[in-house]
RNA sequence: GGCGGGAUAGCUCAGUUGGCUAGAGCGCACGGCUCAUAAUCGUGAGGUCGAGGGUUCGAACCCCUCUCCCGCUACCA
């Protein structure tokens, strides 16, 4: 074991149905988690659902349900979506769980005891849909700038979190730890935001009941964002299991979309400082997934769910597209045509066909038995280069570069086959040369399967089995297992099998 | 308004501290091969590197001006 590796997605608000924007975040976190598991890390990969707040309360009322009944229904849809695309989360947290109430109350008490929460009266213009206050300048024609609906003048006695006290500490933290917010462009945004100055914010509500009561004043419930962020601590035993918390904390990676960067890079670290806890090592904010150039959202007609695409592309095809065909960190445009083109080119033609031709030749030319592995050969250097590039790229969450290196090895192997023409050496009766070439290709496939397994686990596992390898790619350990000839494969039984990725023909 | 990031082949993008004929993938064209999922391999097509000016022996990369696009500027992944 290389120690704990704790990675999270945001908890998704259950008022939304899961769509490919959520999946975009979640698949990336999953690939990261799987990649670290391959290194022997003791990974904790957390996702979940955010279930408090006025919007949930109202949505439930409209349906004649209790808030929890409504949350049960929608939370389940997220679990189903993640199962569909092979998300390997180790835990799924719901903010309505008892363990979360325990952690939130412990966290709040700690911050309160440290003197960073105070009672004050707040008067302002409130948008019910946002659950947020606005000042006149924010409004557009007197309406909420987000929902275009009237705001209400509200006076409320609230507890305030003294965010302003953390302005300088946060600036110093991000200047001293440039890797803490990635990519760099997002770090600049965070620093720019911090330098504008921070205001204390209200972190309790008396107007609603669907939430977690403050331990020292149960008439107030915790504001939904304050509650939600603490989920990351809840899941590792904050307030309940000190040993586990000590072992897991802090988080290595919070993976999230750019719209909630501020909560994770400003509010959350400030809350942790206030509680006297270490800060997350990395917050990675990726760009939006656009459809036809428009932001994916629940109100968009372009809303697309994983279940709309998986039947045609498969879980692996779905995962492959969202990780490699878009540049993580920037906004990316989704298109069905682009997805089909990439699937056919990379998965069917390059990867799938390489496996198909090599396995077929191994069966027909070598009797289905893996030949002796050669310590030297034209592909050895290519495989080493691929591994090196893969490891360093994934270490920086450059997923497209990392898997691009694997696909380069696939191209190298296809090229090697053309150069050596094993079908000709076989017809010429030169069994030794034929076996040597195919032995090299089978070894290259083994390495490809291993390196690709975090991204396309089903195909990688299927290929692994067809190569006559025991277990699954997940059992291997990087980087050693991806070194040429790391595993004795001579004599393993090879089987051809069905196409790993059948071509998709669009009319 | 303020701060920040962009503008490079049909498309999506790479281009380290300025330096040989500006690169990759996809798409396209032509050619080869036939083991393979009409897959694969090779070659090519020639993009005023947004516009103008400057620095330099030399700039896509540095400076100035301009045009256009985008992000953040306190709560939808």
Coordinates of C-alpha atoms in Angstrom, one line a residue, chain A:
Chain A
X1 CA 0.0 0.0 0.0
X2 CA 1.2 3.5 -0.8
X3 CA -1.1 5.1 1.7
X4 CA -4.5 6.8 1.6
X5 CA -5.7 8.5 -1.5
X6 CA -9.0 10.3 -1.0
X7 CA -10.8 11.7 -4.0
X8 CA -14.2 13.2 -4.3
X9 CA -16.8 14.5 -6.7
X10 CA -19.2 17.1 -5.5
X11 CA -22.4 15.8 -4.0
X12 CA -25.1 16.5 -6.6
X13 CA -28.2 18.4 -5.7
X14 CA -31.1 16.0 -5.9
X15 CA -33.4 18.5 -7.6
X16 CA -31.6 17.7 -10.8
X17 CA -31.8 14.5 -12.7
X18 CA -28.4 13.0 -13.5
X19 CA -27.1 14.2 -16.9
X20 CA -23.9 14.0 -18.8
X21 CA -22.5 17.1 -17.0
X22 CA -22.6 15.3 -13.7
X23 CA -21.2 12.2 -15.5
X24 CA -18.4 14.3 -16.9
X25 CA -17.2 15.2 -13.4
X26 CA -17.8 11.7 -12.0
X27 CA -16.1 9.7 -14.8
X28 CA -12.9 11.8 -14.4
X29 CA -12.8 11.3 -10.7
X30 CA -13.4 7.6 -11.3
X31 CA -10.5 7.3 -13.7
X32 CA -8.3 9.0 -11.2
X33 CA -9.4 6.7 -8.5
X34 CA -8.9 3.6 -10.6
X35 CA -5.5 4.8 -11.7
X36 CA -4.4 5.3 -8.1
X37 CA -5.7 1.9 -7.1
X38 CA -3.4 0.5 -9.8
X39 CA -0.5 1.9 -7.9
X40 CA -1.6 0.2 -4.7
X41 CA -3.0 3.2 -3.0
X42 CA -5.7 2.7 -0.4
X43 CA -8.2 4.8 -2.4
X44 CA -11.4 6.3 -1.0
X45 CA -13.5 7.6 -3.8
X46 CA -16.6 9.5 -2.6
X47 CA -19.6 10.8 -4.4
X48 CA -23.1 11.4 -3.2
X49 CA -26.1 13.6 -3.1
X50 CA -27.0 16.9 -1.5
X51 CA -30.5 16.7 -0.1
X52 CA -31.2 19.7 2.1
X53 CA -32.5 23.2 1.2
X54 CA -35.6 25.0 0.4
X55 CA -35.8 23.8 -3.2
X56 CA -36.0 20.2 -2.1
X57 CA -38.6 21.0 0.5
X58 CA -40.8 22.7 -2.0
X59 CA -40.3 20.1 -4.7
X60 CA -41.4 17.5 -2.2
X61 CA -44.5 19.5 -1.2
X62 CA -45.5 19.8 -4.8
X63 CA -45.5 16.1 -5.1
X64 CA -47.2 15.4 -1.8
X65 CA -44.1 13.7 -0.4
X66 CA -41.9 14.4 2.5
X67 CA -38.6 15.9 1.6
X68 CA -36.8 12.6 2.5
X69 CA -39.2 10.6 0.3
X70 CA -38.5 12.9 -2.6
X71 CA -34.7 12.8 -1.9
X72 CA -34.8 9.0 -1.7
X73 CA -36.3 8.9 -5.2
X74 CA -33.9 11.2 -6.9
X75 CA -30.8 10.1 -5.0
X76 CA -31.4 6.6 -6.3
X77 CA -31.4 7.9 -9.8
X78 CA -27.8 9.0 -9.3
X79 CA -26.8 5.7 -8.0
X80 CA -28.3 4.0 -11.0
X81 CA -26.6 6.3 -13.4
X82 CA -23.2 5.7 -11.8
X83 CA -23.7 2.0 -11.8
X84 CA -24.5 2.2 -15.5
X85 CA -21.2 3.8 -16.4
X86 CA -19.1 1.6 -14.0
X87 CA -18.3 4.3 -11.4
X88 CA -16.2 2.6 -8.7
X89 CA -17.1 4.9 -5.8
X90 CA -16.2 3.4 -2.4
X91 CA -18.9 5.3 -0.7
X92 CA -22.0 7.2 -1.5
X93 CA -23.0 9.9 0.9
X94 CA -26.3 11.5 1.4
X95 CA -26.6 14.6 3.5
X96 CA -29.8 13.3 5.1
X97 CA -27.9 10.4 6.7
X98 CA -27.5 10.4 10.4
X99 CA -23.7 10.2 10.1
X100 CA -23.8 13.5 8.3
X101 CA -25.9 15.2 11.0
X102 CA -23.4 14.1 13.5
X103 CA -20.4 15.4 11.6
X104 CA -22.0 18.7 10.7
X105 CA -23.0 19.4 14.2
X106 CA -19.6 18.5 15.5
X107 CA -18.0 20.7 12.8
X108 CA -20.3 23.6 13.5
X109 CA -19.7 23.4 17.2
X110 CA -16.0 23.4 16.7
X111 CA -16.1 26.5 14.5
X112 CA -18.5 28.2 16.9
X113 CA -16.2 27.4 19.8
X114 CA -13.3 28.8 18.0
X115 CA -15.2 32.0 17.7
X116 CA -15.8 32.3 14.0
X117 CA -19.6 32.3 14.0
X118 CA -21.7 35.1 15.4
X119 CA -25.3 36.1 15.5
X120 CA -26.5 39.1 13.5
X121 CA -29.6 40.4 11.9
X122 CA -29.7 40.4 8.2
X123 CA -32.0 42.4 6.1
X124 CA -32.0 42.1 2.4
X125 CA -33.7 41.1 -0.8
X126 CA -34.1 37.4 -1.0
X127 CA -34.6 35.1 -3.9
X128 CA -36.4 32.0 -2.8
X129 CA -35.2 30.0 -5.8
X130 CA -31.6 30.8 -5.2
X131 CA -32.0 30.7 -1.4
X132 CA -29.7 33.8 -1.6
X133 CA -29.7 37.4 -0.7
X134 CA -29.0 40.1 -3.3
X135 CA -28.2 43.7 -3.2
X136 CA -29.8 46.2 -5.6
X137 CA -26.9 46.2 -7.9
X138 CA -27.2 42.5 -8.5
X139 CA -30.8 42.7 -9.7
X140 CA -31.8 42.9 -13.3
X141 CA -34.9 45.1 -13.7
X142 CA -35.6 44.5 -10.1
X143 CA -35.6 40.7 -10.6
X144 CA -33.4 37.9 -9.5
X145 CA -30.5 37.8 -12.1
X146 CA -30.6 34.0 -12.3
X147 CA -34.3 33.2 -12.1
X148 CA -35.8 36.4 -13.5
X149 CA -38.3 36.4 -10.7
X150 CA -39.2 38.9 -8.0
X151 CA -37.1 39.0 -4.8
X152 CA -38.6 39.3 -1.4
X153 CA -37.6 41.8 1.2
X154 CA -36.7 39.7 4.2
X155 CA -35.3 40.4 7.7
X156 CA -33.9 37.5 9.4
X157 CA -31.7 36.8 12.4
X158 CA -28.9 34.7 11.2
X159 CA -25.6 33.3 12.3
X160 CA -22.7 34.5 10.2
X161 CA -19.5 32.8 9.4
X162 CA -16.6 35.2 9.5
X163 CA -15.2 34.5 6.2
X164 CA -13.5 37.8 6.0
X165 CA -11.0 36.7 8.7
X166 CA -9.6 34.2 6.2
X167 CA -8.9 36.5 3.3
X168 CA -5.2 36.9 4.0
X169 CA -4.6 33.3 5.2
X170 CA -6.2 32.0 2.0
X171 CA -4.2 34.3 -0.2
X172 CA -1.0 33.2 1.6
X173 CA -2.0 29.6 1.2
X174 CA -2.6 29.8 -2.5
X175 CA 0.6 31.7 -3.1
X176 CA 2.6 29.2 -1.1
X177 CA 0.8 26.2 -2.7
X178 CA 0.4 26.8 -6.4
X179 CA -0.8 23.2 -7.0
X180 CA -3.7 23.6 -4.6
X181 CA -6.0 24.9 -7.3
X182 CA -5.8 23.5 -10.8
X183 CA -5.6 24.2 -13.6
X184 CA -3.5 27.4 -13.2
X185 CA -6.1 29.6 -14.9
X186 CA -8.5 28.6 -12.1
X187 CA -6.0 29.4 -9.5
X188 CA -5.7 32.9 -10.9
X189 CA -9.4 33.3 -10.7
X190 CA -9.4 32.3 -7.1
X191 CA -6.6 34.6 -6.2
X192 CA -8.3 37.4 -8.1
X193 CA -11.5 36.8 -6.2
X194 CA -9.8 36.7 -2.8
X195 CA -8.0 40.0 -3.5
X196 CA -11.4 41.7 -4.0
X197 CA -12.0 41.0 -0.4
X198 CA -14.3 38.6 1.4
X199 CA -17.5 39.2 3.2
X200 CA -18.9 37.3 6.1
X201 CA -21.9 35.2 5.0
X202 CA -25.0 34.0 6.6
X203 CA -24.8 30.3 7.4
X204 CA -28.1 29.6 9.1
X205 CA -31.8 29.9 8.3
X206 CA -34.8 30.1 10.6
X207 CA -37.3 30.3 7.7
X208 CA -37.0 26.7 6.7
X209 CA -37.0 23.4 8.5
X210 CA -35.4 21.0 6.0
X211 CA -31.9 21.0 7.2
X212 CA -29.6 20.3 10.1
X213 CA -30.2 22.3 13.3
X214 CA -27.4 24.3 14.8
X215 CA -26.3 22.4 18.0
X216 CA -26.3 25.5 20.2
X217 CA -29.5 27.0 18.7
X218 CA -31.8 24.5 17.2
X219 CA -34.2 27.1 15.9
X220 CA -31.7 27.6 13.1
X221 CA -30.9 25.1 10.4
X222 CA -27.7 25.1 8.6
X223 CA -27.5 26.8 5.3
X224 CA -27.4 24.3 2.5
X225 CA -23.9 25.0 1.2
X226 CA -22.3 25.0 4.7
X227 CA -24.0 21.7 5.3
X228 CA -23.1 20.2 1.9
X229 CA -19.3 20.9 2.0
X230 CA -18.9 19.1 5.3
X231 CA -19.9 15.9 3.6
X232 CA -16.2 15.4 2.7
X233 CA -15.4 15.3 6.3
X234 CA -18.4 13.2 7.3
X235 CA -17.4 10.4 5.0
X236 CA -14.1 9.9 6.7
X237 CA -15.5 9.9 10.2
X238 CA -15.3 13.5 11.4
X239 CA -16.8 13.7 14.8
X240 CA -17.3 10.0 15.0
X241 CA -14.2 8.1 14.2
X242 CA -11.0 10.1 15.0
X243 CA -8.7 7.3 13.9
X244 CA -10.2 7.1 10.5
X245 CA -10.3 10.8 10.1
X246 CA -6.7 11.1 11.0
X247 CA -5.8 8.5 8.4
X248 CA -7.9 9.9 5.6
X249 CA -7.7 13.6 6.0
X250 CA -6.9 15.7 4.1
X251 CA -8.5 15.1 0.7
X252 CA -6.0 14.6 -2.1
X253 CA -8.4 15.7 -4.9
X254 CA -11.7 17.5 -5.0
X255 CA -12.8 17.2 -8.6
X256 CA -15.6 19.6 -9.6
X257 CA -17.0 21.9 -12.3
X258 CA -15.9 25.5 -12.4
X259 CA -19.2 26.9 -11.2
X260 CA -18.7 25.7 -7.7
X261 CA -15.0 26.4 -7.6
X262 CA -15.5 29.3 -5.2
X263 CA -17.2 27.1 -2.7
X264 CA -14.4 24.6 -2.8
X265 CA -11.4 26.9 -3.0
X266 CA -12.6 29.7 -0.7
X267 CA -15.5 28.8 1.5
X268 CA -14.5 25.3 2.3
X269 CA -10.9 26.0 3.1
X270 CA -12.0 28.9 5.2
X271 CA -14.4 26.6 7.1
X272 CA -11.6 24.1 7.6
X273 CA -9.2 26.8 8.9
X274 CA -11.9 27.9 11.2
X275 CA -12.3 24.4 12.5
X276 CA -8.5 24.0 12.8
X277 CA -8.2 21.3 10.1
X278 CA -5.8 20.8 7.3
X279 CA -6.8 21.9 3.8
X280 CA -7.4 19.8 0.7
X281 CA -4.3 19.1 -1.3
X282 CA -5.8 19.8 -4.7
X283 CA -9.0 21.3 -6.0
X284 CA -9.4 20.6 -9.7
X285 CA -12.0 22.6 -11.5
X286 CA -12.9 21.4 -15.0
X287 CA -14.8 23.3 -17.6
X288 CA -18.4 23.0 -18.7
X289 CA -19.7 20.5 -21.1
X290 CA -21.4 22.3 -23.8
X291 CA -24.0 21.0 -26.2
X292 CA -24.3 23.0 -29.4
X293 CA -22.3 25.7 -27.6
X294 CA -24.8 26.0 -24.7
X295 CA -24.3 25.1 -21.1
X296 CA -25.7 21.9 -20.0
X297 CA -28.4 22.4 -17.4
X298 CA -31.6 21.1 -16.1
X299 CA -33.5 23.8 -17.9
X300 CA -31.8 23.1 -21.2
X301 CA -33.6 21.3 -24.0
X302 CA -30.3 19.7 -24.6
X303 CA -30.3 17.7 -21.4
X304 CA -28.9 14.3 -22.1
X305 CA -28.6 11.5 -19.6
X306 CA -25.9 8.8 -19.5
X307 CA -28.8 6.3 -20.1
X308 CA -29.4 7.9 -23.5
X309 CA -25.9 7.1 -24.7
X310 CA -24.8 3.9 -23.0
X311 CA -27.1 1.6 -25.0
X312 CA -25.3 2.6 -28.2
X313 CA -21.7 3.3 -27.0
X314 CA -21.5 1.1 -24.0
X315 CA -20.1 2.1 -20.7
X316 CA -16.6 2.1 -22.0
X317 CA -17.5 4.1 -25.1
X318 CA -19.2 6.6 -23.0
X319 CA -16.3 6.9 -20.6
X320 CA -13.8 7.1 -23.4
X321 CA -15.5 10.0 -25.1
X322 CA -15.9 12.2 -22.2
X323 CA -12.4 11.7 -20.9
X324 CA -10.3 11.9 -24.1
X325 CA -12.3 13.8 -26.6
X326 CA -12.6 16.9 -24.5
X327 CA -9.9 18.9 -22.9
X328 CA -10.3 18.6 -19.2
X329 CA -10.1 22.0 -17.6
X330 CA -11.6 23.8 -20.5
X331 CA -15.2 24.0 -21.8
X332 CA -15.8 21.3 -24.3
X333 CA -18.5 20.8 -26.9
X334 CA -20.4 17.6 -27.0
X335 CA -21.8 16.3 -30.2
X336 CA -23.3 13.0 -31.1
X337 CA -21.5 13.0 -34.5
X338 CA -18.2 13.7 -32.8
X339 CA -18.7 10.9 -30.4
X340 CA -19.5 8.4 -33.1
X341 CA -16.4 9.5 -35.1
X342 CA -14.1 9.2 -32.2
X343 CA -15.6 5.9 -31.1
X344 CA -15.1 4.4 -34.5
X345 CA -11.6 5.8 -35.1
X346 CA -10.1 5.1 -31.7
X347 CA -12.0 2.3 -30.1
X348 CA -13.3 0.2 -33.1
X349 CA -10.5 0.8 -35.7
X350 CA -7.4 1.3 -33.7
X351 CA -7.9 -0.5 -30.4
X352 CA -10.5 -3.1 -31.2
X353 CA -9.2 -4.0 -34.5
X354 CA -5.6 -4.4 -33.2
X355 CA -6.8 -6.8 -30.6
X356 CA -8.9 -8.6 -33.2
X357 CA -6.1 -9.1 -35.7
X358 CA -3.4 -10.0 -33.2
X359 CA -5.6 -12.5 -31.3
X360 CA -6.8 -14.0 -34.6
X361 CA -3.3 -14.5 -35.9
X362 CA -2.1 -15.9 -32.5
X363 CA -4.9 -18.4 -32.7
X364 CA -4.4 -19.5 -36.3
X365 CA -0.6 -19.1 -36.5
X366 CA 0.5 -20.1 -33.1
X367 CA -2.1 -22.6 -32.1
X368 CA -3.6 -20.2 -29.6
X369 CA -0.6 -20.3 -27.3
X370 CA 1.4 -17.3 -26.4
X371 CA 4.9 -17.6 -27.7
X372 CA 8.1 -17.0 -25.7
X373 CA 8.3 -13.3 -24.9
X374 CA 11.3 -11.5 -26.4
X375 CA 13.2 -9.2 -24.2
X376 CA 14.0 -7.1 -27.2
X377 CA 12.0 -5.9 -30.1
X378 CA 10.9 -2.8 -31.9
X379 CA 7.9 -2.3 -29.6
X380 CA 9.9 -2.3 -26.3
X381 CA 11.0 1.3 -26.6
X382 CA 7.5 2.4 -27.6
X383 CA 6.0 0.7 -24.6
X384 CA 8.4 2.3 -22.3
X385 CA 7.7 5.7 -23.8
X386 CA 4.0 5.2 -23.5
X387 CA 4.2 4.2 -19.8
X388 CA 6.4 7.1 -19.0
X389 CA 4.2 9.6 -20.7
X390 CA 1.1 8.0 -19.3
X391 CA 2.3 8.2 -15.7
X392 CA 3.4 11.8 -15.8
X393 CA 0.3 13.0 -17.6
X394 CA -2.2 11.3 -15.3
X395 CA -0.2 12.7 -12.4
X396 CA -1.2 16.1 -13.6
X397 CA -4.8 15.1 -14.5
X398 CA -4.0 15.5 -18.2
X399 CA -6.2 12.6 -19.1
X400 CA -6.2 13.2 -22.8
X401 CA -2.4 13.3 -22.9
X402 CA -2.1 10.2 -20.7
X403 CA -4.4 8.0 -22.7
X404 CA -3.1 9.6 -25.9
X405 CA 0.2 7.9 -25.1
X406 CA -1.5 4.6 -24.8
X407 CA -3.2 5.1 -28.2
X408 CA 0.2 5.9 -29.6
X409 CA 1.4 2.5 -28.5
X410 CA -1.6 1.0 -30.3
X411 CA -0.6 2.8 -33.5
X412 CA 2.9 1.7 -33.1
X413 CA 1.8 -1.9 -32.8
X414 CA -0.4 -1.6 -35.8
X415 CA 2.5 -0.2 -37.7
X416 CA 4.8 -2.9 -36.5
X417 CA 2.4 -5.5 -37.9
X418 CA 2.4 -3.9 -41.3
X419 CA 6.2 -3.8 -41.3
X420 CA 6.7 -7.4 -40.3
X421 CA 3.8 -8.9 -42.2
X422 CA 3.4 -12.1 -40.0
X423 CA 0.9 -13.5 -42.5
X424 CA 3.7 -13.7 -45.0
X425 CA 6.2 -15.2 -42.7
X426 CA 3.6 -17.7 -41.7
X427 CA 2.9 -18.7 -45.3
X428 CA 6.7 -18.9 -45.9
X429 CA 6.8 -21.4 -43.0
X430 CA 9.0 -19.2 -40.8
X431 CA 7.4 -20.1 -37.5
X432 CA 10.1 -18.6 -35.4
X433 CA 9.8 -15.1 -36.9
X434 CA 6.0 -15.3 -36.9
X435 CA 5.9 -16.2 -33.2
X436 CA 8.4 -13.5 -32.3
X437 CA 6.3 -10.8 -33.9
X438 CA 3.1 -12.0 -32.5
X439 CA 4.6 -12.5 -29.1
X440 CA 5.6 -8.8 -29.2
X441 CA 2.2 -7.7 -30.2
X442 CA 0.5 -9.8 -27.5
X443 CA 2.8 -8.2 -24.9
X444 CA 2.0 -4.8 -26.2
X445 CA -1.7 -5.6 -25.9
X446 CA -1.2 -6.7 -22.3
X447 CA 0.4 -3.3 -21.5
X448 CA -2.4 -1.5 -23.4
X449 CA -5.1 -3.4 -21.5
X450 CA -3.4 -2.6 -18.2
X451 CA -2.9 1.1 -18.9
X452 CA -6.3 1.6 -20.4
X453 CA -8.1 -0.2 -17.6
X454 CA -8.9 2.9 -15.6
X455 CA -10.6 4.4 -18.6
X456 CA -12.3 1.4 -20.3
X457 CA -12.5 -1.2 -17.6
X458 CA -14.8 -3.6 -19.3
X459 CA -12.8 -3.9 -22.6
X460 CA -9.5 -4.0 -20.7
X461 CA -10.7 -6.8 -18.5
X462 CA -12.1 -8.7 -21.5
X463 CA -8.9 -8.4 -23.4
X464 CA -6.9 -9.4 -20.3
X465 CA -8.8 -12.7 -20.2
X466 CA -8.5 -13.3 -23.9
X467 CA -4.7 -12.9 -23.6
X468 CA -4.8 -15.8 -21.2
X469 CA -3.9 -13.7 -18.2
X470 CA -5.4 -14.6 -14.8
X471 CA -7.3 -12.2 -12.7
X472 CA -8.0 -8.7 -13.9
X473 CA -6.0 -5.7 -14.8
X474 CA -7.0 -4.2 -11.5
X475 CA -4.9 -6.8 -9.7
X476 CA -1.7 -5.6 -11.4
X477 CA 0.5 -2.9 -9.9
X478 CA 1.8 0.1 -11.8
X479 CA 4.3 1.0 -12.8
X480 CA 6.2 -2.3 -12.6
X481 CA 3.5 -4.4 -14.2
X482 CA 3.4 -2.2 -17.3
X483 CA 7.1 -2.8 -18.0
X484 CA 7.8 -4.9 -21.0
X485 CA 8.0 -8.6 -20.0
X486 CA 7.0 -8.0 -16.4
X487 CA 4.8 -11.0 -16.4
X488 CA 5.5 -14.5 -17.6
X489 CA 3.0 -15.1 -20.3
X490 CA 4.6 -17.9 -22.3
X491 CA 2.2 -20.8 -23.0
X492 CA -1.0 -18.9 -22.0
X493 CA -4.0 -19.8 -24.0
X494 CA -5.3 -17.1 -26.3
X495 CA -8.8 -16.7 -27.5
X496 CA -10.2 -14.5 -30.2
X497 CA -13.6 -13.5 -28.8
X498 CA -16.1 -11.1 -30.2
X499 CA -15.3 -7.5 -31.2
X500 CA -14.4 -5.4 -28.2
X501 CA -15.9 -2.3 -29.9
X502 CA -18.2 -3.0 -32.9
X503 CA -18.2 -0.2 -35.3
X504 CA -21.2 2.2 -35.2
X505 CA -22.6 2.9 -38.6
X506 CA -24.7 6.0 -38.7
X507 CA -27.1 6.2 -41.6

